[in-house]
Short mmCIF file of C-alpha atoms and ligand atoms in Angstrom, two decimals:
data_model
loop_
_atom_site.label_atom_id
_atom_site.label_comp_id
_atom_site.label_asym_id
_atom_site.label_seq_id
_atom_site.Cartn_x
_atom_site.Cartn_y
_atom_site.Cartn_z
CA UNK A 1247 -18.27 -13.97 16.50
CA UNK A 1248 -17.03 -14.43 20.04
CA UNK A 1249 -14.32 -12.02 20.91
CA UNK A 1250 -12.82 -11.21 24.26
CA UNK A 1251 -10.83 -8.00 24.06
CA UNK A 1252 -7.40 -8.54 25.48
CA UNK A 1253 -5.12 -5.74 26.46
CA UNK A 1254 -1.50 -6.54 25.62
CA UNK A 1255 1.69 -4.98 26.87
CA UNK A 1256 4.14 -6.54 24.40
CA UNK A 1257 4.01 -6.10 20.63
CA UNK A 1258 6.02 -8.16 18.16
CA UNK A 1259 6.49 -6.57 14.74
CA UNK A 1260 6.74 -9.30 12.10
CA UNK A 1261 8.51 -7.13 9.55
CA UNK A 1262 11.70 -5.22 8.82
CA UNK A 1263 12.86 -1.88 7.40
CA UNK A 1264 11.05 1.41 7.70
CA UNK A 1265 7.64 -0.04 8.58
CA UNK A 1266 9.01 -2.06 11.51
CA UNK A 1267 10.69 1.10 12.86
CA UNK A 1268 7.56 3.16 12.28
CA UNK A 1269 5.22 0.70 14.06
CA UNK A 1270 7.59 0.39 17.03
CA UNK A 1271 7.76 4.17 17.39
CA UNK A 1272 4.04 4.37 18.14
CA UNK A 1273 4.09 1.21 20.25
CA UNK A 1274 6.81 2.73 22.46
CA UNK A 1275 4.85 5.96 22.80
CA UNK A 1276 1.87 3.91 23.99
CA UNK A 1277 4.04 2.24 26.64
CA UNK A 1278 4.24 -1.16 24.96
CA UNK A 1279 7.32 -3.34 25.04
CA UNK A 1280 8.57 -3.99 21.49
CA UNK A 1281 9.95 -7.20 20.02
CA UNK A 1282 11.71 -7.25 16.65
CA UNK A 1283 12.37 -10.32 14.53
CA UNK A 1284 15.20 -10.65 12.03
CA UNK A 1285 16.90 -12.84 9.49
CA UNK A 1286 20.65 -13.42 9.40
CA UNK A 1287 20.98 -10.63 6.82
CA UNK A 1288 19.37 -8.17 9.28
CA UNK A 1289 21.10 -9.13 12.55
CA UNK A 1290 22.31 -5.54 13.09
CA UNK A 1291 19.54 -3.73 11.17
CA UNK A 1292 17.97 -0.54 12.47
CA UNK A 1293 14.68 -2.20 13.47
CA UNK A 1294 16.65 -4.68 15.60
CA UNK A 1295 18.66 -1.90 17.26
CA UNK A 1296 15.53 0.03 18.15
CA UNK A 1297 13.52 -2.82 19.68
CA UNK A 1298 13.48 -3.72 23.37
CA UNK A 1299 14.11 -7.33 22.43
CA UNK A 1300 14.96 -9.12 19.20
CA UNK A 1301 14.59 -12.72 18.06
CA UNK A 1302 16.34 -14.42 15.14
CA UNK A 1303 13.93 -16.11 12.73
CA UNK A 1304 16.30 -17.88 10.35
CA UNK A 1305 18.46 -17.45 7.24
CA UNK A 1306 18.28 -14.47 4.88
CA UNK A 1307 15.76 -16.06 2.47
CA UNK A 1308 12.35 -14.56 3.34
CA UNK A 1309 10.68 -17.96 3.03
CA UNK A 1310 12.81 -19.21 5.93
CA UNK A 1311 12.51 -16.06 8.03
CA UNK A 1312 9.96 -13.25 7.58
CA UNK A 1313 7.55 -15.52 5.72
CA UNK A 1314 7.81 -18.45 8.13
CA UNK A 1315 4.58 -18.72 10.12
CA UNK A 1316 6.14 -21.23 12.54
CA UNK A 1317 9.26 -19.18 13.20
CA UNK A 1318 7.27 -15.99 13.87
CA UNK A 1319 4.82 -17.71 16.23
CA UNK A 1320 7.65 -19.40 18.08
CA UNK A 1321 9.38 -16.02 18.51
CA UNK A 1322 6.14 -14.58 19.91
CA UNK A 1323 5.70 -17.43 22.36
CA UNK A 1324 9.29 -17.28 23.50
CA UNK A 1325 8.98 -13.59 24.34
CA UNK A 1326 5.52 -13.72 25.91
CA UNK A 1327 4.13 -11.48 23.17
CA UNK A 1328 0.44 -10.61 23.36
CA UNK A 1329 0.01 -9.21 19.85
CA UNK A 1330 1.68 -9.19 16.42
CA UNK A 1331 1.69 -6.30 13.97
CA UNK A 1332 2.48 -7.63 10.47
CA UNK A 1333 3.37 -4.34 8.73
CA UNK A 1334 2.77 -4.64 4.97
CA UNK A 1335 3.95 -7.39 2.61
CA UNK A 1336 5.31 -10.65 4.12
CA UNK A 1337 2.56 -12.24 6.31
CA UNK A 1338 0.24 -9.23 6.44
CA UNK A 1339 -2.44 -10.71 4.15
CA UNK A 1340 -1.87 -14.39 4.88
CA UNK A 1341 -5.04 -16.05 6.18
CA UNK A 1342 -3.19 -19.16 7.34
CA UNK A 1343 -1.01 -17.00 9.57
CA UNK A 1344 -4.01 -15.20 11.04
CA UNK A 1345 -5.75 -18.50 11.84
CA UNK A 1346 -2.58 -19.90 13.41
CA UNK A 1347 -2.38 -16.83 15.66
CA UNK A 1348 -6.00 -17.28 16.72
CA UNK A 1349 -5.21 -20.85 17.76
CA UNK A 1350 -2.10 -19.75 19.62
CA UNK A 1351 -4.11 -17.11 21.50
CA UNK A 1352 -2.08 -14.21 20.09
CA UNK A 1353 -3.86 -11.04 18.90
CA UNK A 1354 -3.38 -10.20 15.21
CA UNK A 1355 -3.26 -6.45 14.60
CA UNK A 1356 -5.37 -6.62 11.47
CA UNK A 1357 -8.64 -7.95 10.06
CA UNK A 1358 -10.15 -11.41 10.64
CA UNK A 1359 -9.01 -14.21 8.29
CA UNK A 1360 -12.49 -14.27 6.74
CA UNK A 1361 -12.16 -10.63 5.57
CA UNK A 1362 -8.73 -11.30 4.07
CA UNK A 1363 -10.17 -14.31 2.21
CA UNK A 1364 -13.16 -12.32 0.94
CA UNK A 1365 -10.86 -9.83 -0.80
CA UNK A 1366 -8.18 -12.34 -1.83
CA UNK A 1367 -9.95 -13.47 -4.99
CA UNK A 1368 -10.74 -10.66 -7.43
CA UNK A 1369 -13.82 -12.31 -8.99
CA UNK A 1370 -15.39 -13.29 -5.67
CA UNK A 1371 -14.61 -9.85 -4.24
CA UNK A 1372 -16.31 -8.13 -7.17
CA UNK A 1373 -19.43 -10.26 -6.72
CA UNK A 1374 -19.56 -9.26 -3.02
CA UNK A 1375 -19.03 -5.60 -3.86
CA UNK A 1376 -21.81 -5.63 -6.46
CA UNK A 1377 -24.10 -6.90 -3.65
CA UNK A 1378 -23.07 -4.04 -1.40
CA UNK A 1379 -23.86 -1.49 -4.10
CA UNK A 1380 -20.22 -0.51 -4.67
CA UNK A 1381 -19.69 0.61 -8.30
CA UNK A 1382 -17.61 -1.79 -10.42
CA UNK A 1383 -15.81 -1.30 -13.73
CA UNK A 1384 -18.22 -2.67 -16.35
CA UNK A 1385 -17.13 -6.23 -16.98
CA UNK A 1386 -17.53 -9.95 -16.46
CA UNK A 1387 -16.51 -11.86 -13.32
CA UNK A 1388 -18.60 -15.01 -13.63
CA UNK A 1389 -17.81 -18.71 -13.14
CA UNK A 1390 -18.35 -19.78 -16.76
CA UNK A 1391 -14.85 -19.67 -18.22
CA UNK A 1392 -15.40 -21.11 -21.71
CA UNK A 1393 -13.38 -19.37 -24.47
CA UNK A 1394 -16.45 -18.54 -26.58
CA UNK A 1395 -18.35 -17.09 -23.65
CA UNK A 1396 -15.42 -14.91 -22.53
CA UNK A 1397 -15.02 -13.66 -26.09
CA UNK A 1398 -18.68 -12.72 -26.39
CA UNK A 1399 -18.56 -10.97 -22.98
CA UNK A 1400 -15.53 -8.97 -24.17
CA UNK A 1401 -17.39 -8.02 -27.36
CA UNK A 1402 -20.35 -6.91 -25.26
CA UNK A 1403 -18.19 -4.77 -22.94
CA UNK A 1404 -16.51 -3.16 -25.96
CA UNK A 1405 -12.77 -2.81 -26.64
CA UNK A 1406 -10.26 -2.05 -25.29
CA UNK A 1407 -10.77 -4.51 -22.43
CA UNK A 1408 -8.45 -5.69 -19.69
CA UNK A 1409 -8.03 -9.39 -18.91
CA UNK A 1410 -7.13 -10.04 -15.28
CA UNK A 1411 -6.30 -13.19 -13.37
CA UNK A 1412 -8.96 -13.70 -10.66
CA UNK A 1413 -6.26 -14.90 -8.30
CA UNK A 1414 -3.81 -12.22 -9.45
CA UNK A 1415 -1.90 -9.51 -7.64
CA UNK A 1416 1.23 -7.40 -7.88
CA UNK A 1417 0.47 -6.35 -11.44
CA UNK A 1418 0.83 -9.93 -12.75
CA UNK A 1419 -1.58 -11.78 -15.05
CA UNK A 1420 -3.01 -8.61 -16.59
CA UNK A 1421 -3.32 -7.78 -20.28
CA UNK A 1422 -4.97 -5.07 -22.32
CA UNK A 1423 -6.79 -6.32 -25.44
CA UNK A 1424 -7.30 -3.72 -28.14
CA UNK A 1425 -9.71 -5.59 -30.42
CA UNK A 1426 -11.61 -8.82 -30.98
CA UNK A 1427 -8.94 -10.22 -33.31
CA UNK A 1428 -6.30 -10.19 -30.57
CA UNK A 1429 -8.60 -11.64 -27.92
CA UNK A 1430 -7.87 -15.37 -28.15
CA UNK A 1431 -4.09 -14.98 -28.19
CA UNK A 1432 -4.22 -12.62 -25.21
CA UNK A 1433 -6.53 -14.98 -23.32
CA UNK A 1434 -4.21 -17.94 -23.90
CA UNK A 1435 -1.17 -15.91 -22.80
CA UNK A 1436 -2.87 -14.50 -19.74
CA UNK A 1437 -4.11 -17.94 -18.67
CA UNK A 1438 -0.63 -19.42 -19.00
CA UNK A 1439 0.94 -16.62 -16.97
CA UNK A 1440 -1.75 -16.84 -14.31
CA UNK A 1441 -1.51 -20.62 -14.00
CA UNK A 1442 2.27 -20.36 -13.57
CA UNK A 1443 2.15 -17.50 -11.05
CA UNK A 1444 -0.95 -18.35 -9.02
CA UNK A 1445 -1.80 -21.97 -9.90
CA UNK A 1446 -5.20 -20.78 -11.10
CA UNK A 1447 -6.25 -19.62 -14.56
CA UNK A 1448 -9.71 -18.13 -13.97
CA UNK A 1449 -10.06 -14.76 -15.70
CA UNK A 1450 -12.15 -11.71 -15.32
CA UNK A 1451 -12.72 -9.08 -17.96
CA UNK A 1452 -12.99 -5.33 -17.40
CA UNK A 1453 -13.57 -2.34 -19.59
CA UNK A 1454 -10.11 -0.79 -19.97
CA UNK A 1455 -10.22 2.82 -18.82
CA UNK A 1456 -7.87 4.84 -20.96
CA UNK A 1457 -6.75 7.62 -18.63
CA UNK A 1458 -7.97 6.83 -15.12
CA UNK A 1459 -6.55 8.09 -11.86
CA UNK A 1460 -5.79 5.72 -9.01
CA UNK A 1461 -7.62 7.12 -5.99
CA UNK A 1462 -7.84 5.05 -2.82
CA UNK A 1463 -9.80 5.56 0.37
CA UNK A 1464 -8.44 4.85 3.84
CA UNK A 1465 -11.06 3.11 5.97
CA UNK A 1466 -11.13 2.01 9.60
CA UNK A 1467 -13.55 -0.30 11.40
CA UNK A 1468 -13.78 -1.46 14.99
CA UNK A 1469 -15.28 -4.64 16.43
CA UNK A 1470 -18.60 -2.97 17.22
CA UNK A 1471 -19.79 -2.24 13.70
CA UNK A 1472 -18.46 1.34 13.49
CA UNK A 1473 -16.68 2.38 10.31
CA UNK A 1474 -15.16 5.67 9.12
CA UNK A 1475 -13.09 6.85 6.18
CA UNK A 1476 -9.99 9.02 6.58
CA UNK A 1477 -10.35 10.54 3.12
CA UNK A 1478 -8.40 9.61 0.01
CA UNK A 1479 -4.93 9.40 -1.50
CA UNK A 1480 -4.04 9.90 -5.15
CA UNK A 1481 -1.51 7.27 -6.23
CA UNK A 1482 -1.68 7.82 -9.98
CA UNK A 1483 2.06 8.31 -10.41
CA UNK A 1484 3.10 4.72 -11.04
CA UNK A 1485 5.89 2.92 -12.83
CA UNK A 1486 4.90 -0.56 -14.00
CA UNK A 1487 1.84 -0.47 -11.72
CA UNK A 1488 4.06 0.41 -8.72
CA UNK A 1489 3.42 3.66 -6.86
CA UNK A 1490 6.23 6.24 -6.84
CA UNK A 1491 4.82 9.47 -5.36
CA UNK A 1492 1.53 9.59 -3.46
CA UNK A 1493 -0.46 12.53 -2.18
CA UNK A 1494 -3.43 13.43 -0.01
CA UNK A 1495 -6.00 14.74 -0.48
CA UNK A 1496 -6.55 13.86 -4.17
CA UNK A 1497 -6.47 17.13 -6.13
CA UNK A 1498 -9.72 18.37 -7.63
CA UNK A 1499 -12.08 16.33 -5.44
CA UNK A 1500 -15.46 17.89 -4.77
CA UNK A 1501 -17.11 17.49 -1.37
CA UNK A 1502 -19.81 15.32 -2.99
CA UNK A 1503 -17.37 12.98 -4.77
CA UNK A 1504 -15.27 12.62 -1.61
CA UNK A 1505 -18.34 11.66 0.43
CA UNK A 1506 -19.61 9.27 -2.27
CA UNK A 1507 -16.25 7.48 -2.52
CA UNK A 1508 -15.82 7.45 1.25
CA UNK A 1509 -19.29 6.00 1.82
CA UNK A 1510 -18.74 3.34 -0.87
CA UNK A 1511 -15.43 2.37 0.75
CA UNK A 1512 -16.96 2.00 4.22
CA UNK A 1513 -19.82 -0.05 2.71
CA UNK A 1514 -17.24 -2.30 1.03
CA UNK A 1515 -15.45 -2.87 4.34
CA UNK A 1516 -18.63 -3.48 6.32
CA UNK A 1517 -19.93 -5.93 3.70
CA UNK A 1518 -17.06 -8.29 4.59
CA UNK A 1519 -17.06 -7.75 8.37
CA UNK A 1520 -13.84 -5.78 8.28
CA UNK A 1521 -11.90 -4.77 11.41
CA UNK A 1522 -8.90 -2.42 11.53
CA UNK A 1523 -7.13 -0.38 8.84
CA UNK A 1524 -7.95 -1.08 5.20
CA UNK A 1525 -7.70 0.63 1.85
CA UNK A 1526 -10.31 0.50 -0.89
CA UNK A 1527 -8.75 1.23 -4.28
CA UNK A 1528 -10.78 2.89 -7.01
CA UNK A 1529 -10.16 3.95 -10.58
CA UNK A 1530 -11.45 7.47 -11.10
CA UNK A 1531 -12.45 8.37 -14.65
CA UNK A 1532 -12.14 11.86 -16.13
CA UNK A 1533 -15.95 12.28 -15.95
CA UNK A 1534 -15.96 11.74 -12.17
CA UNK A 1535 -17.19 8.12 -12.28
CA UNK A 1536 -15.34 5.85 -9.89
CA UNK A 1537 -15.04 2.09 -9.86
CA UNK A 1538 -13.95 -0.40 -7.19
CA UNK A 1539 -10.70 -2.14 -8.07
CA UNK A 1540 -9.64 -4.00 -4.93
CA UNK A 1541 -9.32 -3.74 -1.18
CA UNK A 1542 -5.96 -4.04 0.54
CA UNK A 1543 -6.48 -5.60 3.94
CA UNK A 1544 -3.43 -4.07 5.65
CA UNK A 1545 -1.75 -0.79 6.53
CA UNK A 1546 -0.43 0.68 3.27
CA UNK A 1547 3.07 1.98 2.53
CA UNK A 1548 1.56 5.40 1.83
CA UNK A 1549 -0.46 5.74 5.07
CA UNK A 1550 1.67 8.70 6.33
CA UNK A 1551 0.15 11.19 3.85
CA UNK A 1552 -3.22 10.45 5.47
CA UNK A 1553 -1.70 10.96 8.92
CA UNK A 1554 -0.24 14.30 7.83
CA UNK A 1555 -3.57 15.75 6.65
CA UNK A 1556 -5.76 14.32 9.44
CA UNK A 1557 -3.37 14.61 12.40
CA UNK A 1558 -4.21 11.01 13.37
CA UNK A 1559 -1.75 8.18 14.09
CA UNK A 1560 -3.08 5.19 12.14
CA UNK A 1561 -0.84 2.70 13.93
CA UNK A 1562 -2.22 3.92 17.26
CA UNK A 1563 -5.75 3.40 15.87
CA UNK A 1564 -4.78 -0.13 14.79
CA UNK A 1565 -3.40 -1.02 18.21
CA UNK A 1566 -6.40 0.42 20.06
CA UNK A 1567 -8.86 -1.44 17.82
CA UNK A 1568 -6.84 -4.64 18.35
CA UNK A 1569 -7.11 -4.09 22.13
CA UNK A 1570 -10.88 -4.08 21.74
CA UNK A 1571 -11.44 -0.33 22.00
CA UNK A 1572 -14.02 1.43 19.81
CA UNK A 1573 -12.83 3.84 17.07
CA UNK A 1574 -11.32 6.98 18.65
CA UNK A 1575 -13.64 9.34 16.76
CA UNK A 1576 -16.70 9.73 14.57
CA UNK A 1577 -16.76 10.63 10.87
CA UNK A 1578 -17.82 14.23 11.55
CA UNK A 1579 -14.84 14.71 13.85
CA UNK A 1580 -12.34 14.03 11.05
CA UNK A 1581 -11.08 16.93 8.93
CA UNK A 1582 -8.46 17.62 6.27
CA UNK A 1583 -5.73 20.18 6.96
CA UNK A 1584 -3.38 21.18 4.12
CA UNK A 1585 -1.73 18.82 1.65
CA UNK A 1586 0.83 16.04 1.87
CA UNK A 1587 3.18 14.16 -0.48
CA UNK A 1588 5.20 11.00 -0.02
CA UNK A 1589 8.19 10.05 -2.16
CA UNK A 1590 9.56 6.52 -1.95
CA UNK A 1591 13.34 6.42 -1.71
CA UNK A 1592 14.57 3.21 -3.35
CA UNK A 1593 18.05 1.72 -3.58
CA UNK A 1594 17.82 1.33 -7.35
CA UNK A 1595 19.43 2.76 -10.45
CA UNK A 1596 17.08 4.64 -12.80
CA UNK A 1597 19.95 4.76 -15.34
CA UNK A 1598 19.99 0.95 -15.46
CA UNK A 1599 16.32 0.15 -15.80
CA UNK A 1600 15.81 0.58 -12.05
CA UNK A 1601 18.06 -2.33 -11.16
CA UNK A 1602 18.19 -2.76 -7.34
CA UNK A 1603 21.40 -1.35 -5.85
CA UNK A 1604 23.33 -2.66 -2.83
CA UNK A 1605 26.34 -1.69 -0.75
CA UNK A 1606 27.51 0.21 2.31
CA UNK A 1607 25.44 3.28 2.97
CA UNK A 1608 28.22 5.61 4.10
CA UNK A 1609 25.83 8.49 4.59
CA UNK A 1610 22.05 8.77 4.87
CA UNK A 1611 21.03 12.10 6.31
CA UNK A 1612 18.43 14.81 5.93
CA UNK A 1613 19.67 18.31 6.73
CA UNK A 1614 16.43 20.09 7.57
CA UNK A 1615 18.02 23.11 9.20
CA UNK A 1616 20.32 23.72 6.23
CA UNK A 1617 17.29 23.62 3.93
CA UNK A 1618 15.35 25.99 6.17
CA UNK A 1619 12.65 23.40 6.81
CA UNK A 1620 10.82 22.74 10.06
CA UNK A 1621 10.23 19.36 11.66
CA UNK A 1622 6.46 19.91 11.34
CA UNK A 1623 6.83 20.10 7.53
CA UNK A 1624 8.94 17.02 6.87
CA UNK A 1625 8.93 13.46 8.14
CA UNK A 1626 11.46 10.80 7.17
CA UNK A 1627 10.29 7.23 7.79
CA UNK A 1628 13.49 5.30 7.37
CA UNK A 1629 14.68 1.75 7.92
CA UNK A 1630 18.35 2.67 7.63
CA UNK A 1631 21.01 5.01 9.02
CA UNK A 1632 24.52 5.98 7.94
CA UNK A 1633 26.81 2.97 8.23
CA UNK A 1634 24.13 0.37 7.40
CA UNK A 1635 24.55 -2.17 4.60
CA UNK A 1636 21.86 -2.53 1.95
CA UNK A 1637 21.54 -6.18 0.93
CA UNK A 1638 19.90 -7.72 -2.11
CA UNK A 1639 17.54 -9.93 -0.14
CA UNK A 1640 14.45 -7.74 0.27
CA UNK A 1641 12.43 -4.90 -1.18
CA UNK A 1642 14.86 -2.10 -2.05
CA UNK A 1643 12.80 0.69 -0.43
CA UNK A 1644 15.06 2.46 2.08
CA UNK A 1645 12.83 5.22 3.34
CA UNK A 1646 9.87 7.47 2.66
CA UNK A 1647 10.12 11.22 2.58
CA UNK A 1648 6.82 12.77 3.63
CA UNK A 1649 6.02 16.49 3.58
CA UNK A 1650 3.14 18.72 4.58
CA UNK A 1651 2.14 22.20 3.40
CA UNK A 1652 -0.83 24.54 3.66
CA UNK A 1653 -1.84 23.64 0.09
CA UNK A 1654 -0.60 21.51 -2.83
CA UNK A 1655 1.81 24.11 -4.21
CA UNK A 1656 3.38 24.74 -0.81
CA UNK A 1657 3.70 21.01 -0.12
CA UNK A 1658 5.28 20.42 -3.54
CA UNK A 1659 7.82 23.20 -2.98
CA UNK A 1660 8.69 21.59 0.36
CA UNK A 1661 9.01 18.17 -1.27
CA UNK A 1662 11.53 19.59 -3.72
CA UNK A 1663 13.57 21.25 -0.98
CA UNK A 1664 13.48 18.14 1.19
CA UNK A 1665 14.59 15.90 -1.69
CA UNK A 1666 17.50 18.26 -2.32
CA UNK A 1667 18.41 18.19 1.39
CA UNK A 1668 18.61 14.40 1.48
CA UNK A 1669 22.22 13.28 1.39
CA UNK A 1670 22.73 9.64 0.39
CA UNK A 1671 26.17 8.25 -0.26
CA UNK A 1672 27.56 4.80 -0.94
CA UNK A 1673 24.42 3.34 -2.55
CA UNK A 1674 22.70 4.48 -5.75
CA UNK A 1675 19.12 5.67 -5.23
CA UNK A 1676 16.21 6.98 -7.29
CA UNK A 1677 16.50 10.46 -5.71
CA UNK A 1678 17.33 12.31 -8.94
CA UNK A 1679 14.38 10.62 -10.68
CA UNK A 1680 12.07 11.69 -7.84
CA UNK A 1681 13.38 15.24 -8.17
CA UNK A 1682 12.63 15.28 -11.90
CA UNK A 1683 9.12 14.02 -11.16
CA UNK A 1684 8.50 16.53 -8.36
CA UNK A 1685 9.80 19.36 -10.57
CA UNK A 1686 7.83 18.31 -13.63
CA UNK A 1687 5.42 20.99 -14.93
CA UNK A 1688 2.79 18.34 -15.74
CA UNK A 1689 2.90 17.08 -12.18
CA UNK A 1690 2.64 20.61 -10.81
CA UNK A 1691 -0.35 21.20 -13.11
CA UNK A 1692 -2.09 18.05 -11.83
CA UNK A 1693 -2.05 16.28 -15.22
CA UNK A 1694 -2.46 13.05 -13.29
CA UNK A 1695 -3.40 9.61 -14.51
CA UNK A 1696 -1.89 6.15 -14.17
CA UNK A 1697 0.17 6.61 -17.34
CA UNK A 1698 1.80 9.87 -16.25
CA UNK A 1699 5.33 8.44 -16.14
CA UNK A 1700 4.93 6.46 -19.39
CA UNK A 1701 3.61 9.56 -21.19
CA UNK A 1702 6.40 11.81 -19.92
CA UNK A 1703 9.27 9.40 -20.38
CA UNK A 1704 11.16 11.78 -22.65
CA UNK A 1705 11.42 14.44 -19.95
CA UNK A 1706 11.75 12.17 -16.92
CA UNK A 1707 14.62 9.91 -17.95
P1 LIG B 2949 -2.85 -5.85 -8.83
O1 LIG B 2949 -3.75 -6.52 -7.84
O2 LIG B 2949 -2.03 -6.81 -9.61
O3 LIG B 2949 -2.09 -4.69 -8.26
P2 LIG B 2949 -4.96 -4.11 -9.83
O4 LIG B 2949 -6.26 -4.70 -10.23
O5 LIG B 2949 -4.91 -3.44 -8.49
O6 LIG B 2949 -3.83 -5.22 -9.94
O7 LIG B 2949 -4.49 -3.05 -10.92
C1 LIG B 2949 -3.21 -2.45 -10.88
C2 LIG B 2949 -3.14 -1.23 -11.76
O8 LIG B 2949 -3.52 -1.54 -13.13
C3 LIG B 2949 -4.08 -0.08 -11.36
O9 LIG B 2949 -3.52 0.78 -10.39
C4 LIG B 2949 -4.29 0.63 -12.70
O10 LIG B 2949 -3.17 1.47 -12.96
C5 LIG B 2949 -4.27 -0.50 -13.72
N1 LIG B 2949 -5.65 -1.01 -14.03
C6 LIG B 2949 -6.31 -2.02 -13.42
N2 LIG B 2949 -7.55 -2.21 -13.95
C7 LIG B 2949 -7.70 -1.31 -14.93
C8 LIG B 2949 -8.76 -0.99 -15.88
N3 LIG B 2949 -9.92 -1.64 -15.90
N4 LIG B 2949 -8.54 0.04 -16.74
C9 LIG B 2949 -7.37 0.72 -16.73
N5 LIG B 2949 -6.34 0.47 -15.90
C10 LIG B 2949 -6.48 -0.53 -15.00
#
C-alpha cells in the first residue's frame, strides 16, 4: 500500500448530535479548524453553533444530507478540508464513501475500504477470523446454501441454533430455532426478511448461547503494523439488541481472560490490515469461553467508558493515526484505573413502547454542584442544550451520561446521583427507566447477560 502521511489543519465532521460535538472538542484542542455539516432540520443545531464553519448539505432526509457522499465531499472541497471524521452511523462504514475520498485526495479518519469490506459480510468475516485463529461460535458459514444441507448442519450443531443473514446488521434477519421441526419455517422466514432488508438471502447458522454476555474489545492500529487493545466493555444490558448501559472494565474478568480476548481482538484487526479505532465484539459464555461475533470498523457510541478508565482520548488517537503518526503508546503502557458506566439518554417514552419523542427542550441541564459531584467523576456528552428542538428525523439519542469511580460500586452510586441531577424538561426521555436499571439489585449484583432487561421486565417497567 502506498501511503503518504498528510498533516491536515482542517477537519470536517460528517455527522450531527453528540458525536459531532465530541469529535470537534478534541479537534479544537489539537488546534484544528472544525467544519460542521448540517441538514435543513439542523440549521441551528449545537454542532453547527460550535464549529468554526458550517456547510448545508441538503434537506432533512438523511439520504439527501448526512448520507449523501456527493454533498459531503463537495462541502469538504468548498472549505479546503484536509480530513473527514465520520463519527458513527451515517457514512462511517460505507466503503464507497471511503474510496471516493481517496480519489478526491481527502484523508478519511478511519480504516481502509478493504478492511470495512472484509468485515461487512458476516460469513466472509467468520472465514477470515477462523484463519487468524480467532474463536468462533460453533456453526456453519459456508457457501452451500441448499435447504437440506443447512438443516443437516443445524442438526449437527445441536439446538437451539441461531439463523443469521450473512449480509445482516442492526439486529435484523436473525432468528432463534428451538428444534428441528421448526427449522424449515424459520429458514424461509429469515430468508424472506433478509432478501427484503439486504437484497441477499445467504444464511449462516450458529449455536445459540443461552445466557451469554456481550463483551467487546477496543482495538487500535497504526499504519506501521502496530496494534494494541484498550481493554474491554461490557454491553450486556440491551433492549431488542440495542445497548442501554455500558461499562468498563467488564466485571469479573481475570487477567488471563482479558489478555486472551485482547490478543484475539488485535489478531482479528491485523488479519484484515486494519488502521485506526475498531471494536471486536465477542459473546462471553458463563464458562469463560468467548466467541467472535463481529467487528465494528468505527468509533463506537460507548467509547467514553474506555477513555474514563484508561485516561486516553480515542479521538486524538484517531486523528494522530490519520496524520500518519505511530500509536502514542505500547500495550504495556496502558492500564485500567477504576470503573466507568455510560447511560444513553434517549428522547423516547418507555411508557409507550419506547416511541421516539419530539418537541422543544425547554431545559437540559446537569447540576453537578447540587448533587455534590465533581467534574472528574461525571462527563456529559451532549448534542443538545436548553432551548433546542428535538426533531423526528434522526436517532433519538440526545446525550450520554458517563461516570467514573474508584470501583464498580462507587461508579454505580455516582451514576445514580448523576441521573437524578439531570434536569430535562419539554421532551419525554428514558431517564426514569435508566434510573430503575441503575438501581436494580440484579444489576448491582452483576447478574449480567444479554437478556437482563427481558428477564427483569416485571421490575423495570
Ligand atoms: P447485528 O449485526 O444485527 O447487530 P450481531 O451478530 O452483532 O447482530 O448480534 C446482535 C446481538 O444478538 C448480540 O449482541 C447478542 O445479544 C445476540 N446474539 C447474536 N448471536 C448470538 C448467538 N449465537 N447466541 C446468542 N445470542 C446471540
